[in-house]
Tab-separated table of C-alpha atoms in Angstrom:
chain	number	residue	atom	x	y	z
F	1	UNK	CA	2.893	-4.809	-12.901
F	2	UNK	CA	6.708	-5.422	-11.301
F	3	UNK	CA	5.744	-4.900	-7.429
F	4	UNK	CA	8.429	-4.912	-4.696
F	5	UNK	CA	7.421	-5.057	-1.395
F	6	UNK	CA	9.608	-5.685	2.033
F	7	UNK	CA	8.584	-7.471	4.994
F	8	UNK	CA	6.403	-9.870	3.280
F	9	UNK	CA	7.232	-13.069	5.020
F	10	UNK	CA	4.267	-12.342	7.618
F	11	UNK	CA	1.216	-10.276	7.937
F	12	UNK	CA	0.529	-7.267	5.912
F	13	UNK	CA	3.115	-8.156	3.752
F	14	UNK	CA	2.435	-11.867	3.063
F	15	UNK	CA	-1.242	-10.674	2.577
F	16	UNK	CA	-0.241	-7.976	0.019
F	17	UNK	CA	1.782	-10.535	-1.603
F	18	UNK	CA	-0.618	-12.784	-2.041
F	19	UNK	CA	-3.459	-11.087	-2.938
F	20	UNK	CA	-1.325	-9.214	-5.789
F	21	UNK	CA	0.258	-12.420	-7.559
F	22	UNK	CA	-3.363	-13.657	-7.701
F	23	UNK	CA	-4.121	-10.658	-9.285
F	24	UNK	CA	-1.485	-11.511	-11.895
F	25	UNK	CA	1.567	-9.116	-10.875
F	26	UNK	CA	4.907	-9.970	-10.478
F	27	UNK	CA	5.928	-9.428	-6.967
F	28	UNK	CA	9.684	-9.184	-5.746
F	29	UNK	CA	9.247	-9.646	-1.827
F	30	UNK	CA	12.371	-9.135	0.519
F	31	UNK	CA	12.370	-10.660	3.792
F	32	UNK	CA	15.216	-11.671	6.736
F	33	UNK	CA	13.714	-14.803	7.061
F	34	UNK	CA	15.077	-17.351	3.806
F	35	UNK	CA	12.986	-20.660	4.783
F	36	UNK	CA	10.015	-18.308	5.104
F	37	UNK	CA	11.238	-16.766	1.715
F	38	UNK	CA	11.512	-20.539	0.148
F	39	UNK	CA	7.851	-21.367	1.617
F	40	UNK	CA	6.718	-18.733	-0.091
F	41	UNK	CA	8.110	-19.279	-3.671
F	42	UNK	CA	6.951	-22.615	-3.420
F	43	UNK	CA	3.299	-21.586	-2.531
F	44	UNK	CA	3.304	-18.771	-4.842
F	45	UNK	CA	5.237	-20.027	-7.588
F	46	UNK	CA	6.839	-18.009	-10.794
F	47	UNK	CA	5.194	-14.581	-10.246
F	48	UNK	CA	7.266	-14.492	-7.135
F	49	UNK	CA	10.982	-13.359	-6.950
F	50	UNK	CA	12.323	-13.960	-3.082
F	51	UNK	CA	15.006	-11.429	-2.231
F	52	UNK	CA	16.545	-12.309	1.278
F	53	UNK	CA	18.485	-9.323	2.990
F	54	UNK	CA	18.053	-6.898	5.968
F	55	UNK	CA	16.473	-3.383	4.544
F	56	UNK	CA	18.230	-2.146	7.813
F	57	UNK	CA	22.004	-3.165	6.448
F	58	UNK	CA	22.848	-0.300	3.548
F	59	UNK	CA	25.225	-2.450	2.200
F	60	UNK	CA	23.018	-5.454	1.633
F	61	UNK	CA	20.005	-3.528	0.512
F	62	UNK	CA	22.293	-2.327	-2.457
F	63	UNK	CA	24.058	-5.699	-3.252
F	64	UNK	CA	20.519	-7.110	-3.471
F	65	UNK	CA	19.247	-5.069	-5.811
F	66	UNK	CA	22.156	-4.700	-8.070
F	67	UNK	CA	21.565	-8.186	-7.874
F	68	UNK	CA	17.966	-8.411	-9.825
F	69	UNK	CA	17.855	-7.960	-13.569
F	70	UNK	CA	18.447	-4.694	-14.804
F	71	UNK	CA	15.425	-4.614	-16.929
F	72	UNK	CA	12.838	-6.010	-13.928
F	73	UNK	CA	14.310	-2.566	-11.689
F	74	UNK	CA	13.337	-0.610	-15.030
F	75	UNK	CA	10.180	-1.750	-15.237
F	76	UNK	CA	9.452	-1.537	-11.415
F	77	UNK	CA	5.587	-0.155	-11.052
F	78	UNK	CA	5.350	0.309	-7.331
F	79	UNK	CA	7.367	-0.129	-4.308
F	80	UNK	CA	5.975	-0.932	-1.163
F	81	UNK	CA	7.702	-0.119	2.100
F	82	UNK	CA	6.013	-2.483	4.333
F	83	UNK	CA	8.569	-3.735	6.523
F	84	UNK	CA	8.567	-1.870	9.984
F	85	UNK	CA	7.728	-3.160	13.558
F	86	UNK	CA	7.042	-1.624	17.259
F	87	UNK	CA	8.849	-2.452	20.410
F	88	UNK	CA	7.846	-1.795	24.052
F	89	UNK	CA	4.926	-0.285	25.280
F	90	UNK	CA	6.278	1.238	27.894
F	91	UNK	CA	6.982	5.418	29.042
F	92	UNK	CA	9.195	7.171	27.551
F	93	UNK	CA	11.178	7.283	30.510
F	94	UNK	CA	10.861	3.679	30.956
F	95	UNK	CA	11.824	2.428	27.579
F	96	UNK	CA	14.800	0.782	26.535
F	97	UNK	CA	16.555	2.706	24.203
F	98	UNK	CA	18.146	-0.541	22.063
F	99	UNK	CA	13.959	-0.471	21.463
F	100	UNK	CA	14.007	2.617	20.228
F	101	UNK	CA	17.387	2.658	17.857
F	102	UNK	CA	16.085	-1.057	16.124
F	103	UNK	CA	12.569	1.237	14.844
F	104	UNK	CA	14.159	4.232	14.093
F	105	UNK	CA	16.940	1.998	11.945
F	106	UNK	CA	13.995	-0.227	10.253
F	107	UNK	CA	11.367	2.442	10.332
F	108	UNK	CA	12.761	5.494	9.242
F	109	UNK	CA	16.586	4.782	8.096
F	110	UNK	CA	15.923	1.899	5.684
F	111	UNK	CA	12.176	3.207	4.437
F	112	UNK	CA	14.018	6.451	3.481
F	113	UNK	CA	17.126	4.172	2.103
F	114	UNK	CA	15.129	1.630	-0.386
F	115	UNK	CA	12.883	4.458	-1.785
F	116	UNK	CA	16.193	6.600	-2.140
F	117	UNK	CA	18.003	3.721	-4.268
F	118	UNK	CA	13.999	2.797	-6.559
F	119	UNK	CA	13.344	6.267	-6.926
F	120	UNK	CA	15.832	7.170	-9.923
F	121	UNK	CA	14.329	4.216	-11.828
F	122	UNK	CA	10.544	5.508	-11.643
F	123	UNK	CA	11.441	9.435	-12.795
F	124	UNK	CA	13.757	7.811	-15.330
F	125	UNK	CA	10.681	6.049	-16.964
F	126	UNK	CA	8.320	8.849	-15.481
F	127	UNK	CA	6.043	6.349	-13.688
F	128	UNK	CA	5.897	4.656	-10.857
F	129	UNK	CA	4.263	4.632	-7.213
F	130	UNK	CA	5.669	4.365	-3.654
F	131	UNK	CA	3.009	3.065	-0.765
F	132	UNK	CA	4.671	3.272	2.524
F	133	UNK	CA	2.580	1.711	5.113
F	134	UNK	CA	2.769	4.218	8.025
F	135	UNK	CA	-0.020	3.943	10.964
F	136	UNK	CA	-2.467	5.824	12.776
F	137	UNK	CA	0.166	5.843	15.754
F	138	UNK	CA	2.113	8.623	13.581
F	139	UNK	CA	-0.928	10.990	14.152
F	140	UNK	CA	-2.546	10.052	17.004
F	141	UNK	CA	-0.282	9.853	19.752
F	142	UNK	CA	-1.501	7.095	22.658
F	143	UNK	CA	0.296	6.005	26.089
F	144	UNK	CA	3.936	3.957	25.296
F	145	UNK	CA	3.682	5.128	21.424
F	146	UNK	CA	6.922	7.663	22.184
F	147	UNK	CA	9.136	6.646	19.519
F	148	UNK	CA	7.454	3.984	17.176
F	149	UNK	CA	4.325	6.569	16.754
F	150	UNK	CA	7.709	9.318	16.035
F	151	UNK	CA	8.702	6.872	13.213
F	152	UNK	CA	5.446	6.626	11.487
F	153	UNK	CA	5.150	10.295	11.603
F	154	UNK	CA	8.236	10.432	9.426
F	155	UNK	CA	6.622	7.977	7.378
F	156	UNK	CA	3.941	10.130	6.803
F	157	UNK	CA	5.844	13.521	6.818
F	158	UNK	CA	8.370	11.819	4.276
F	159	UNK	CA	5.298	10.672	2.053
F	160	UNK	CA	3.710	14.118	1.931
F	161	UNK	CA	7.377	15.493	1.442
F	162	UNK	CA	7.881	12.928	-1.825
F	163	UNK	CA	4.895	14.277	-3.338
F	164	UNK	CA	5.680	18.050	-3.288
F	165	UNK	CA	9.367	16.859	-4.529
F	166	UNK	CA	7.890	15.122	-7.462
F	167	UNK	CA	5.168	17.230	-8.675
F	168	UNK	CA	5.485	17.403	-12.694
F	169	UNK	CA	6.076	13.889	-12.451
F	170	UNK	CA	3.663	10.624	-12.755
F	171	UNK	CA	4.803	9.224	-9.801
F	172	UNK	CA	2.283	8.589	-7.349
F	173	UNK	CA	2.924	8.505	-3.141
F	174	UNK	CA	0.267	7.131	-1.209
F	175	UNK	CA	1.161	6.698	2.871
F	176	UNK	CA	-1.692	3.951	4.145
F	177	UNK	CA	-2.162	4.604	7.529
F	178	UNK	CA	-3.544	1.314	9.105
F	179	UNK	CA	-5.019	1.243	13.115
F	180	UNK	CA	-6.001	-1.699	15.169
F	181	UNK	CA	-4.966	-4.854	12.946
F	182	UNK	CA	-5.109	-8.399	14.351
F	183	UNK	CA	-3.631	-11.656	12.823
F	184	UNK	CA	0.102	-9.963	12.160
F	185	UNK	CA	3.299	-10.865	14.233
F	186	UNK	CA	2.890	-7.184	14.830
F	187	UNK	CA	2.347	-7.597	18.853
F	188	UNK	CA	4.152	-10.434	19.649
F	189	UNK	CA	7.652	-8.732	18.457
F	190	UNK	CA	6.155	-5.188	20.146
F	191	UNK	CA	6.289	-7.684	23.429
F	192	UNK	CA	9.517	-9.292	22.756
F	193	UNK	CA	7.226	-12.847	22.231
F	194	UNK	CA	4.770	-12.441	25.535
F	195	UNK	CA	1.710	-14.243	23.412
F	196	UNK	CA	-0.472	-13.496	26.451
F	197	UNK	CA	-0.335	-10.002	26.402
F	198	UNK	CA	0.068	-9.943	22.314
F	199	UNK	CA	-3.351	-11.819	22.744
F	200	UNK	CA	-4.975	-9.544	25.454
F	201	UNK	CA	-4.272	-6.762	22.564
F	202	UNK	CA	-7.302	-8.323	20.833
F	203	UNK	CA	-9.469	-9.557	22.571
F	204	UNK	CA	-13.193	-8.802	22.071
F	205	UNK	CA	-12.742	-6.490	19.344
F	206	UNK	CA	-13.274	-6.847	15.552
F	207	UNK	CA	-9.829	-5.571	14.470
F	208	UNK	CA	-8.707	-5.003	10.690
F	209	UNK	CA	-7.489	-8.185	8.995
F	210	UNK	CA	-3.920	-8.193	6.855
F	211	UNK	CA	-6.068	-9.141	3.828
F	212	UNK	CA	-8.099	-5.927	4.620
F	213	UNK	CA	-5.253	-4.213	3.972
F	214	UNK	CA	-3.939	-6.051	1.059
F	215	UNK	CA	-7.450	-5.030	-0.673
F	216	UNK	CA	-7.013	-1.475	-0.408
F	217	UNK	CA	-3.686	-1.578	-1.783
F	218	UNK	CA	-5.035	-3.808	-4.449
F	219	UNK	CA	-7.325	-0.804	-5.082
F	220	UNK	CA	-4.952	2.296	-4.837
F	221	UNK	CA	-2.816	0.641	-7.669
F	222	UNK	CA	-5.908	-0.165	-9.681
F	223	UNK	CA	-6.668	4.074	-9.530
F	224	UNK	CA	-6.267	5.402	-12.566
F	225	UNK	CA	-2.405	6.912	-13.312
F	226	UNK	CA	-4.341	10.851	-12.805
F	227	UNK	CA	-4.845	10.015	-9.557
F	228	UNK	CA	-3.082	10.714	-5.999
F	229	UNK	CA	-4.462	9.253	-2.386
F	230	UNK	CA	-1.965	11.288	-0.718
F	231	UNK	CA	-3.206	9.461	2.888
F	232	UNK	CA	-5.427	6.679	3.634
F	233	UNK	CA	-6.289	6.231	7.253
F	234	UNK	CA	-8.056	3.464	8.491
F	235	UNK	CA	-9.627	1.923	11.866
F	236	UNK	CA	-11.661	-0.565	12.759
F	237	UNK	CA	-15.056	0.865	13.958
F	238	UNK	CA	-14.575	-0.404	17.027
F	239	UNK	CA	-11.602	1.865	17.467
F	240	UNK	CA	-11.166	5.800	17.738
F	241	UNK	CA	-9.170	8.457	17.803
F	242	UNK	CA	-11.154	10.724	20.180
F	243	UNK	CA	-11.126	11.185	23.876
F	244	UNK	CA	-8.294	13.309	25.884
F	245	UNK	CA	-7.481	11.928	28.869
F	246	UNK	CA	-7.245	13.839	31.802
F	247	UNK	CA	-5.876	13.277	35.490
F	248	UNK	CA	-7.057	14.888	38.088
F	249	UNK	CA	-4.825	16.279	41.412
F	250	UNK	CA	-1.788	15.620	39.842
């Protein structure tokens, strides 16, 4: 299979990447980052297509992929709109709003661009599937969440949305909805590079791995063409969902 994914110079992405290519699929990754970019082609070799632009720029997103062969976007299998990122974990009224505008931009605006500019190509050949990697933050709301958990609930709104648009059509929307996950980049951009409290995040629990993740998107596109995972939510058991919090003489 022809596999794009963005964001895959670190953590789920890389992960993805890798685990895919091993697999034998052709993977175009995009990234920011061109020495990362390089690093990778060099590790992963031929079955890897580096595509260095900003999914947040509309401009560059199009120039890059009117740059790629026409008959590799053809053939395009799957898309997968990794690249996203939280920042602050602060109140809603304490949050600073450049914060907010750089995940709606990356989160929402370009997720919704790049799927708007691949689509076309997988009704055209009547195939095709779109994974968007959204979160449990876009369900379950939790304390500083505000806007990055309002961005994944796009993600997943915009997912569920896809699939009633393109009923009658074998193209296949899955939005992966991962929790707790360790060993990412994920926390140290959410606080603007604090390591210490990226590394308090973690401590003492077992918390999903990127290649965790990488396997069960190995498996959705192994699913048979029939079927649909509409969501896939996932936590590591030592997290949950429940439990309400409630203050007392307020």
């Amino acid at each position: 299979m022809n596999i794009l994914i963005t964001g895959v110079t670190s953590g789920f992405g890389r992960a993805i990447a890798e685990l895919l290519i091993a697999k034998g699929h052709t993977v175009i990754g995009t990234g920011r980052r061109q020495a990362k970019l390089d690093e990778l082609a060099g590790e992963f070799g031929e079955r890897f297509i580096p595509l260095c632009f900003d999914v947040g720029d509309k401009i560059a997103t199009k120039t890059a992929l009117q740059s790629l062969p026409n008959e590799l976007l053809a053939n395009l299998d799957v898309l997968i709109n990794n690249a996203g990122f939280a920042l602050g974990l602060e109140s809603a009224d304490k949050a600073d709003f450049n914060d907010w505008e750089q995940m709606i931009n990356t989160n929402v605006f370009s997720l919704a661009h790049l799927t708007h500019e691949i689509l076309p190509f997988f009704t055209t050949k009547n195939s095709g599937y779109v994974i968007n990697i959204g979160s449990t933050a876009g369900k379950h709301p939790y304390f500083g969440a505000n806007v990055y958990g309002a961005t994944k609930a796009f993600v997943r709104q915009f997912s569920l949305n896809l699939r009633a648009d393109l009923v009658g059509k074998k193209v296949r929307v899955t939005n992966l909805e991962p929790g707790l996950c360790g060993g990412t980049e994920f926390s140290n951009v959410r606080f603007h590079g604090d390591d210490d409290k990226a590394k308090a995040v973690y401590e003492n629990v077992e918390y999903i791995q990127p290649t965790d993740i990488a396997n069960m998107v190995a498996w959705l596109i192994e699913q048979p063409e029939h079927i649909n995972i509409n969501e896939l939510e996932v936590m590591p058991t030592a997290q949950t969902f429940a439990g309400l919090k409630v203050v007392k003489d307020l």
